[in-house]
């Protein structure tokens, strides 16, 4: 098809050309001096993106690997883990915990709201004998477009006086919205390369607090590939215990250059602004967002509910065929009810407007009743 492909799914996101060309450079010796410099550089410069001065480890794996790494390094077979089902990704993480031999206790959410710190605080207060070893939540629930308040969750855990570790999945929020691993007292932060960090899939991250590090000394789950200790020992010299994704790390170096050049606060403001413009269009069309809590709209994506009787997958297919634009599908129980517009990573105002325009053209072509003029509503918001 003529023209560029519009990859407007909430991850993987569009990879900027400077990052792509860094990845395309010749592969280098992962035990040689040039790599040691790149390794030390990215391991140091990734920390401020997490809001931490503590170690961040990088795996050659998708985000799911970093989920597993967080659990196997800190917990023992049969440990209780308190999780909150904000949506599909929270559910997948709890399924993974079950398969590892942990005992996740999943608090049901309505898939339209953030994590409820009051509910978690009450549950932790009941846990007098300390069965719950960790609280695990998703910061930005990518299936619903809802952002949770991690600082409020930290306060709730502290108010309950509970020693559980706090683990947070930031796969679709890191690099798109403010995140403060140290200030919020998070013990393990999980992230991936393919969303706000503007890289292709294939790298994932654990930011590790000293409390999590101490827990890893006595944790009983088996771990080999994911072992923090081995990783941290090699990382101290800029190297890795096994072959890292050398080319993706070359790309990460350039992605960090780009984030630093723009400034993290400017990056976050750009995401907020895009999200507001997309929501203005959705409201104008007359549709609901999946997120029902105005204070917790995601800065990275918008999940849109179509009126009863209309197929979100049919609309996405129409848009892909007519406009060469990919939108995110509804996940799990939201399949075919919801479509998701990604506005994270590398984009500017015209890309936001193009996404909105692609959707509005699709709504017309698919004859889904809506109020036309959503593009203008988005333009007004951006102006
Ligand atoms: C994308 C995503 C994941 C899945 O990560 P993979 O890289 O597909 O393994 C997990 N959690 C959240 C919140 C995500 O957005």
Short mmCIF file of C-alpha atoms and ligand atoms in Angstrom, two decimals:
data_model
loop_
_atom_site.label_atom_id
_atom_site.label_comp_id
_atom_site.label_asym_id
_atom_site.label_seq_id
_atom_site.Cartn_x
_atom_site.Cartn_y
_atom_site.Cartn_z
CA UNK A 1 0.00 0.00 0.00
CA UNK A 2 1.23 3.52 -0.66
CA UNK A 3 2.15 5.80 2.24
CA UNK A 4 3.51 4.72 5.58
CA UNK A 5 1.92 2.17 7.85
CA UNK A 6 0.34 3.80 10.93
CA UNK A 7 1.16 1.54 13.86
CA UNK A 8 -1.29 2.96 16.40
CA UNK A 9 -1.51 -0.06 18.68
CA UNK A 10 -0.51 0.47 22.32
CA UNK A 11 2.74 -1.38 21.76
CA UNK A 12 4.86 -2.35 20.03
CA UNK A 13 5.11 1.30 19.04
CA UNK A 14 6.74 3.11 16.12
CA UNK A 15 10.53 2.93 16.32
CA UNK A 16 12.20 6.25 15.38
CA UNK A 17 14.66 6.12 12.48
CA UNK A 18 17.75 7.03 14.58
CA UNK A 19 16.97 4.06 16.84
CA UNK A 20 16.41 1.75 13.88
CA UNK A 21 19.70 2.77 12.30
CA UNK A 22 21.56 2.20 15.59
CA UNK A 23 20.07 -1.31 15.72
CA UNK A 24 21.16 -1.88 12.10
CA UNK A 25 24.81 -1.19 12.87
CA UNK A 26 27.08 -4.24 12.64
CA UNK A 27 26.83 -6.66 15.53
CA UNK A 28 29.73 -6.29 17.96
CA UNK A 29 31.60 -8.58 20.36
CA UNK A 30 29.53 -8.73 23.54
CA UNK A 31 32.70 -9.41 25.56
CA UNK A 32 34.79 -6.68 23.93
CA UNK A 33 35.62 -3.18 25.20
CA UNK A 34 33.19 -1.36 22.88
CA UNK A 35 30.28 -3.35 24.25
CA UNK A 36 31.42 -2.84 27.84
CA UNK A 37 31.09 0.90 27.30
CA UNK A 38 27.61 0.63 25.79
CA UNK A 39 26.51 -1.72 28.59
CA UNK A 40 27.76 0.57 31.35
CA UNK A 41 26.23 3.59 29.61
CA UNK A 42 22.70 2.22 29.16
CA UNK A 43 22.65 0.53 32.59
CA UNK A 44 23.43 3.91 34.19
CA UNK A 45 21.21 6.10 32.02
CA UNK A 46 18.12 3.87 32.21
CA UNK A 47 17.88 4.49 35.98
CA UNK A 48 16.45 8.04 35.84
CA UNK A 49 13.68 6.81 33.51
CA UNK A 50 12.55 4.56 36.39
CA UNK A 51 13.11 7.34 38.94
CA UNK A 52 15.72 5.24 40.70
CA UNK A 53 19.34 5.31 41.79
CA UNK A 54 19.23 1.56 42.41
CA UNK A 55 20.17 -1.16 39.91
CA UNK A 56 18.08 -1.91 36.83
CA UNK A 57 18.70 -5.23 35.08
CA UNK A 58 17.98 -5.80 31.40
CA UNK A 59 16.90 -9.17 29.96
CA UNK A 60 16.86 -10.25 26.32
CA UNK A 61 13.15 -11.07 26.66
CA UNK A 62 9.66 -9.68 26.22
CA UNK A 63 7.86 -8.13 29.18
CA UNK A 64 6.52 -11.50 30.29
CA UNK A 65 10.09 -12.54 31.12
CA UNK A 66 10.49 -9.55 33.44
CA UNK A 67 7.19 -10.48 35.15
CA UNK A 68 8.63 -13.93 35.84
CA UNK A 69 12.00 -12.53 36.92
CA UNK A 70 10.35 -10.25 39.51
CA UNK A 71 8.54 -13.20 41.11
CA UNK A 72 11.19 -15.95 40.98
CA UNK A 73 13.92 -13.74 42.42
CA UNK A 74 11.96 -12.68 45.49
CA UNK A 75 9.41 -15.37 46.42
CA UNK A 76 9.19 -19.00 47.55
CA UNK A 77 6.84 -21.83 46.53
CA UNK A 78 3.35 -21.36 48.01
CA UNK A 79 3.86 -17.69 48.92
CA UNK A 80 0.71 -15.57 48.94
CA UNK A 81 0.66 -12.71 46.45
CA UNK A 82 -2.04 -10.05 46.50
CA UNK A 83 -2.97 -8.93 42.98
CA UNK A 84 -5.64 -6.57 41.69
CA UNK A 85 -7.41 -7.39 38.46
CA UNK A 86 -7.49 -4.07 36.64
CA UNK A 87 -7.80 -5.93 33.32
CA UNK A 88 -6.23 -8.47 30.99
CA UNK A 89 -2.57 -7.82 31.80
CA UNK A 90 -3.15 -8.06 35.54
CA UNK A 91 -4.92 -11.37 34.88
CA UNK A 92 -2.02 -12.70 32.79
CA UNK A 93 0.47 -11.80 35.52
CA UNK A 94 -1.61 -13.67 38.14
CA UNK A 95 -1.89 -16.71 35.81
CA UNK A 96 1.89 -16.68 35.50
CA UNK A 97 2.23 -16.52 39.31
CA UNK A 98 -0.03 -19.58 39.65
CA UNK A 99 2.04 -21.52 37.12
CA UNK A 100 5.17 -20.71 39.13
CA UNK A 101 3.67 -22.34 42.23
CA UNK A 102 2.70 -19.12 44.02
CA UNK A 103 -0.72 -18.50 45.57
CA UNK A 104 -2.08 -15.34 44.04
CA UNK A 105 -5.13 -13.85 45.72
CA UNK A 106 -6.79 -11.77 43.04
CA UNK A 107 -9.00 -8.84 43.99
CA UNK A 108 -11.65 -8.43 41.35
CA UNK A 109 -11.83 -5.08 39.59
CA UNK A 110 -14.47 -3.94 37.10
CA UNK A 111 -11.94 -3.51 34.24
CA UNK A 112 -12.93 0.18 34.04
CA UNK A 113 -11.24 1.57 37.15
CA UNK A 114 -7.81 1.82 38.76
CA UNK A 115 -6.39 -0.25 41.62
CA UNK A 116 -8.33 0.51 44.83
CA UNK A 117 -5.80 1.26 47.60
CA UNK A 118 -8.49 1.30 50.33
CA UNK A 119 -9.53 -2.25 49.48
CA UNK A 120 -5.89 -3.39 49.48
CA UNK A 121 -5.18 -1.67 52.80
CA UNK A 122 -8.16 -3.43 54.42
CA UNK A 123 -7.01 -6.83 53.13
CA UNK A 124 -3.45 -6.28 54.35
CA UNK A 125 -4.73 -5.31 57.82
CA UNK A 126 -6.49 -8.70 58.03
CA UNK A 127 -3.30 -10.55 57.12
CA UNK A 128 -1.95 -10.62 60.69
CA UNK A 129 0.28 -13.67 60.20
CA UNK A 130 1.92 -12.26 57.06
CA UNK A 131 0.74 -14.80 54.48
CA UNK A 132 0.92 -12.12 51.80
CA UNK A 133 4.52 -11.70 50.66
CA UNK A 134 3.98 -9.31 47.78
CA UNK A 135 1.44 -6.89 46.32
CA UNK A 136 1.56 -6.88 42.50
CA UNK A 137 -0.23 -4.35 40.32
CA UNK A 138 -0.19 -3.01 36.77
CA UNK A 139 0.51 0.75 36.65
CA UNK A 140 -1.07 1.39 33.25
CA UNK A 141 -3.58 -1.34 32.35
CA UNK A 142 -3.12 -1.58 28.60
CA UNK A 143 -6.35 -3.52 28.04
CA UNK A 144 -8.55 -0.79 29.51
CA UNK A 145 -6.60 2.48 29.31
CA UNK A 146 -6.67 3.07 33.08
CA UNK A 147 -3.70 4.46 35.05
CA UNK A 148 -3.43 3.57 38.75
CA UNK A 149 -1.95 5.73 41.51
CA UNK A 150 1.14 3.93 42.82
CA UNK A 151 1.99 6.58 45.42
CA UNK A 152 -1.49 6.11 46.94
CA UNK A 153 -0.98 2.34 46.96
CA UNK A 154 2.35 2.78 48.78
CA UNK A 155 0.62 4.94 51.41
CA UNK A 156 -2.06 2.26 51.83
CA UNK A 157 0.53 -0.51 52.37
CA UNK A 158 2.37 1.70 54.88
CA UNK A 159 -0.88 2.59 56.67
CA UNK A 160 -1.56 -1.12 57.11
CA UNK A 161 1.99 -1.51 58.46
CA UNK A 162 2.43 -4.53 56.19
CA UNK A 163 5.91 -5.75 55.10
CA UNK A 164 4.86 -7.14 51.68
CA UNK A 165 7.04 -6.29 48.72
CA UNK A 166 5.45 -3.93 46.19
CA UNK A 167 5.86 -4.94 42.54
CA UNK A 168 4.61 -2.81 39.67
CA UNK A 169 4.26 -3.56 35.94
CA UNK A 170 5.09 -0.35 34.05
CA UNK A 171 5.39 -1.98 30.62
CA UNK A 172 3.04 0.53 28.95
CA UNK A 173 3.69 3.54 31.22
CA UNK A 174 7.47 3.79 31.55
CA UNK A 175 8.77 6.67 29.47
CA UNK A 176 5.22 7.93 28.86
CA UNK A 177 4.22 9.19 32.29
CA UNK A 178 5.95 10.10 35.52
CA UNK A 179 7.18 7.08 37.44
CA UNK A 180 9.19 7.22 40.68
CA UNK A 181 10.48 3.79 41.75
CA UNK A 182 12.50 5.13 44.71
CA UNK A 183 10.14 7.85 45.93
CA UNK A 184 7.12 5.54 45.81
CA UNK A 185 8.98 2.75 47.58
CA UNK A 186 8.46 0.19 44.83
CA UNK A 187 10.51 -2.98 45.32
CA UNK A 188 10.47 -4.38 41.79
CA UNK A 189 9.45 -2.40 38.73
CA UNK A 190 8.83 -4.42 35.57
CA UNK A 191 9.17 -2.80 32.13
CA UNK A 192 9.60 -3.63 28.45
CA UNK A 193 11.32 -2.02 25.48
CA UNK A 194 8.53 -1.90 22.92
CA UNK A 195 6.18 0.76 24.29
CA UNK A 196 7.22 4.14 25.71
CA UNK A 197 10.91 3.36 25.21
CA UNK A 198 10.41 3.38 21.40
CA UNK A 199 12.36 0.18 20.73
CA UNK A 200 11.25 -3.01 19.03
CA UNK A 201 10.19 -5.84 21.35
CA UNK A 202 12.96 -7.92 22.89
CA UNK A 203 14.30 -6.16 25.99
CA UNK A 204 12.70 -6.15 29.41
CA UNK A 205 13.68 -4.71 32.75
CA UNK A 206 13.57 -5.13 36.52
CA UNK A 207 14.36 -2.13 38.73
CA UNK A 208 15.32 -3.59 42.11
CA UNK A 209 15.11 -2.05 45.59
CA UNK A 210 17.50 -3.05 48.36
CA UNK A 211 14.57 -4.73 50.14
CA UNK A 212 13.88 -6.84 47.02
CA UNK A 213 17.59 -7.64 46.76
CA UNK A 214 17.58 -8.82 50.39
CA UNK A 215 14.48 -10.95 49.72
CA UNK A 216 16.29 -12.58 46.79
CA UNK A 217 18.93 -13.97 49.17
CA UNK A 218 16.39 -16.25 50.89
CA UNK A 219 13.75 -16.69 48.14
CA UNK A 220 13.13 -20.35 47.36
CA UNK A 221 11.80 -20.42 43.80
CA UNK A 222 14.31 -21.87 41.32
CA UNK A 223 15.85 -19.36 38.96
CA UNK A 224 18.63 -19.60 36.43
CA UNK A 225 18.20 -17.41 33.35
CA UNK A 226 16.46 -14.73 35.45
CA UNK A 227 18.91 -14.74 38.38
CA UNK A 228 19.56 -11.17 39.55
CA UNK A 229 22.82 -11.97 41.35
CA UNK A 230 24.62 -13.26 38.27
CA UNK A 231 23.27 -10.36 36.26
CA UNK A 232 24.27 -7.68 38.77
CA UNK A 233 27.78 -9.12 39.12
CA UNK A 234 28.41 -8.93 35.38
CA UNK A 235 26.59 -5.58 35.03
CA UNK A 236 29.01 -3.97 37.49
CA UNK A 237 31.58 -4.09 34.65
CA UNK A 238 29.10 -3.23 31.87
CA UNK A 239 28.71 -6.87 30.79
CA UNK A 240 26.06 -9.60 30.94
CA UNK A 241 26.24 -13.23 32.17
CA UNK A 242 25.04 -14.51 28.75
CA UNK A 243 24.76 -12.99 25.31
CA UNK A 244 22.65 -9.85 25.58
CA UNK A 245 20.63 -8.34 22.72
CA UNK A 246 23.62 -6.32 21.61
CA UNK A 247 21.86 -4.56 18.75
CA UNK A 248 18.78 -3.66 20.80
CA UNK A 249 21.09 -2.22 23.47
CA UNK A 250 22.73 -0.08 20.75
CA UNK A 251 19.19 1.09 19.97
CA UNK A 252 18.45 1.71 23.65
CA UNK A 253 21.46 4.03 23.85
CA UNK A 254 19.97 6.20 21.10
CA UNK A 255 16.44 6.00 22.55
CA UNK A 256 17.85 7.29 25.85
CA UNK A 257 19.63 10.10 23.94
CA UNK A 258 16.27 11.07 22.43
CA UNK A 259 14.40 10.97 25.77
CA UNK A 260 17.15 13.05 27.42
CA UNK A 261 17.23 15.57 24.56
CA UNK A 262 13.46 16.13 24.71
CA UNK A 263 13.44 16.00 28.51
CA UNK A 264 11.32 13.50 30.42
CA UNK A 265 8.84 16.13 31.65
CA UNK A 266 8.29 17.31 28.07
CA UNK A 267 7.83 13.72 26.93
CA UNK A 268 5.20 13.16 29.64
CA UNK A 269 3.38 16.41 28.76
CA UNK A 270 3.32 15.39 25.07
CA UNK A 271 1.63 12.10 26.01
CA UNK A 272 -0.95 13.81 28.24
CA UNK A 273 -1.80 16.26 25.50
CA UNK A 274 -2.23 13.53 22.87
CA UNK A 275 -4.42 11.52 25.23
CA UNK A 276 -6.65 14.55 25.88
CA UNK A 277 -7.01 15.19 22.13
CA UNK A 278 -7.96 11.57 21.42
CA UNK A 279 -10.50 11.57 24.27
CA UNK A 280 -12.02 14.80 22.93
CA UNK A 281 -12.58 13.07 19.58
CA UNK A 282 -14.06 9.96 21.24
CA UNK A 283 -16.45 12.07 23.31
CA UNK A 284 -17.44 14.05 20.23
CA UNK A 285 -18.22 10.86 18.29
CA UNK A 286 -20.54 9.96 21.16
CA UNK A 287 -18.66 6.90 22.43
CA UNK A 288 -17.58 5.91 25.91
CA UNK A 289 -14.04 5.20 26.91
CA UNK A 290 -13.46 1.94 28.76
CA UNK A 291 -11.95 4.01 31.58
CA UNK A 292 -14.80 5.38 33.71
CA UNK A 293 -12.69 7.41 36.08
CA UNK A 294 -11.76 10.81 34.62
CA UNK A 295 -8.83 11.22 37.02
CA UNK A 296 -7.25 7.96 35.85
CA UNK A 297 -7.29 8.11 32.06
CA UNK A 298 -4.17 6.53 30.56
CA UNK A 299 -1.68 8.88 28.93
CA UNK A 300 -0.52 6.05 26.62
CA UNK A 301 -3.67 4.71 25.04
CA UNK A 302 -7.42 5.15 24.82
CA UNK A 303 -9.74 2.12 24.84
CA UNK A 304 -12.99 3.00 23.05
CA UNK A 305 -16.29 1.17 23.53
CA UNK A 306 -18.46 0.89 20.45
CA UNK A 307 -22.24 1.01 20.81
CA UNK A 308 -23.94 -2.37 21.35
CA UNK A 309 -24.32 -4.34 18.13
CA UNK A 310 -21.24 -2.94 16.37
CA UNK A 311 -18.04 -4.91 15.87
CA UNK A 312 -14.81 -3.28 17.02
CA UNK A 313 -12.80 -5.90 15.12
CA UNK A 314 -14.80 -5.19 11.97
CA UNK A 315 -14.00 -1.50 12.34
CA UNK A 316 -10.29 -2.23 12.86
CA UNK A 317 -10.26 -4.40 9.75
CA UNK A 318 -11.93 -1.65 7.70
CA UNK A 319 -9.36 0.88 8.92
CA UNK A 320 -6.42 -1.43 8.22
CA UNK A 321 -7.61 -2.09 4.68
CA UNK A 322 -8.62 1.47 3.83
CA UNK A 323 -5.98 3.50 5.68
CA UNK A 324 -3.10 1.12 6.38
CA UNK A 325 -3.53 1.85 10.10
CA UNK A 326 -3.31 -0.77 12.87
CA UNK A 327 -5.35 -0.24 16.03
CA UNK A 328 -5.33 -2.41 19.17
CA UNK A 329 -7.97 -5.11 19.65
CA UNK A 330 -10.14 -5.70 22.69
CA UNK A 331 -8.57 -8.31 24.99
CA UNK A 332 -10.31 -11.17 26.82
CA UNK A 333 -13.91 -10.24 27.67
CA UNK A 334 -13.49 -6.94 25.80
CA UNK A 335 -12.85 -8.73 22.46
CA UNK A 336 -14.80 -7.09 19.64
CA UNK A 337 -16.45 -4.61 22.11
CA UNK A 338 -13.47 -2.31 22.41
CA UNK A 339 -10.70 -1.02 20.18
CA UNK A 340 -7.61 0.75 21.45
CA UNK A 341 -5.79 3.76 20.04
CA UNK A 342 -2.13 3.88 21.01
CA UNK A 343 -0.58 7.32 21.59
CA UNK A 344 2.75 6.47 23.14
CA UNK A 345 6.40 6.52 22.22
CA UNK A 346 7.47 8.37 19.10
CA UNK A 347 4.69 10.64 17.78
CA UNK A 348 3.83 14.28 17.20
CA UNK A 349 0.64 16.31 16.73
CA UNK A 350 0.14 15.30 13.07
CA UNK A 351 0.44 11.62 14.03
CA UNK A 352 -2.25 12.10 16.68
CA UNK A 353 -4.54 13.83 14.18
CA UNK A 354 -3.87 11.15 11.56
CA UNK A 355 -4.87 8.45 14.05
CA UNK A 356 -8.10 10.23 14.90
CA UNK A 357 -8.81 10.87 11.21
CA UNK A 358 -8.15 7.22 10.34
CA UNK A 359 -10.68 6.14 12.96
CA UNK A 360 -13.29 8.68 11.84
CA UNK A 361 -12.95 7.61 8.20
CA UNK A 362 -13.36 4.02 9.35
CA UNK A 363 -16.51 4.87 11.31
CA UNK A 364 -18.01 6.37 8.14
CA UNK A 365 -16.97 3.46 5.96
CA UNK A 366 -18.32 0.90 8.44
CA UNK A 367 -21.55 2.94 8.83
CA UNK A 368 -21.25 3.07 12.63
CA UNK A 369 -23.49 5.88 13.91
CA UNK A 370 -21.41 8.74 15.31
CA UNK A 371 -21.30 12.51 15.36
CA UNK A 372 -18.77 13.58 12.72
CA UNK A 373 -16.24 16.26 13.61
CA UNK A 374 -14.10 14.32 16.07
CA UNK A 375 -10.98 15.41 14.18
CA UNK A 376 -11.90 19.04 14.74
CA UNK A 377 -12.47 18.37 18.44
CA UNK A 378 -8.97 16.86 18.62
CA UNK A 379 -7.49 19.82 16.72
CA UNK A 380 -9.14 22.25 19.13
CA UNK A 381 -7.70 20.38 22.10
CA UNK A 382 -4.20 20.37 20.60
CA UNK A 383 -4.45 24.09 19.72
C1 LIG B 1 2.49 -5.21 26.61
C2 LIG B 1 2.25 -5.49 28.05
C3 LIG B 1 2.66 -6.69 28.65
C4 LIG B 1 3.16 -7.86 27.84
O1 LIG B 1 4.48 -7.84 27.60
P1 LIG B 1 5.10 -8.79 26.50
O2 LIG B 1 6.25 -7.97 26.02
O3 LIG B 1 4.06 -9.05 25.46
O4 LIG B 1 5.52 -10.03 27.16
C5 LIG B 1 2.49 -6.84 30.01
N1 LIG B 1 1.93 -5.87 30.76
C6 LIG B 1 1.50 -4.73 30.21
C7 LIG B 1 0.87 -3.69 31.09
C8 LIG B 1 1.64 -4.50 28.84
O5 LIG B 1 1.19 -3.36 28.30
#
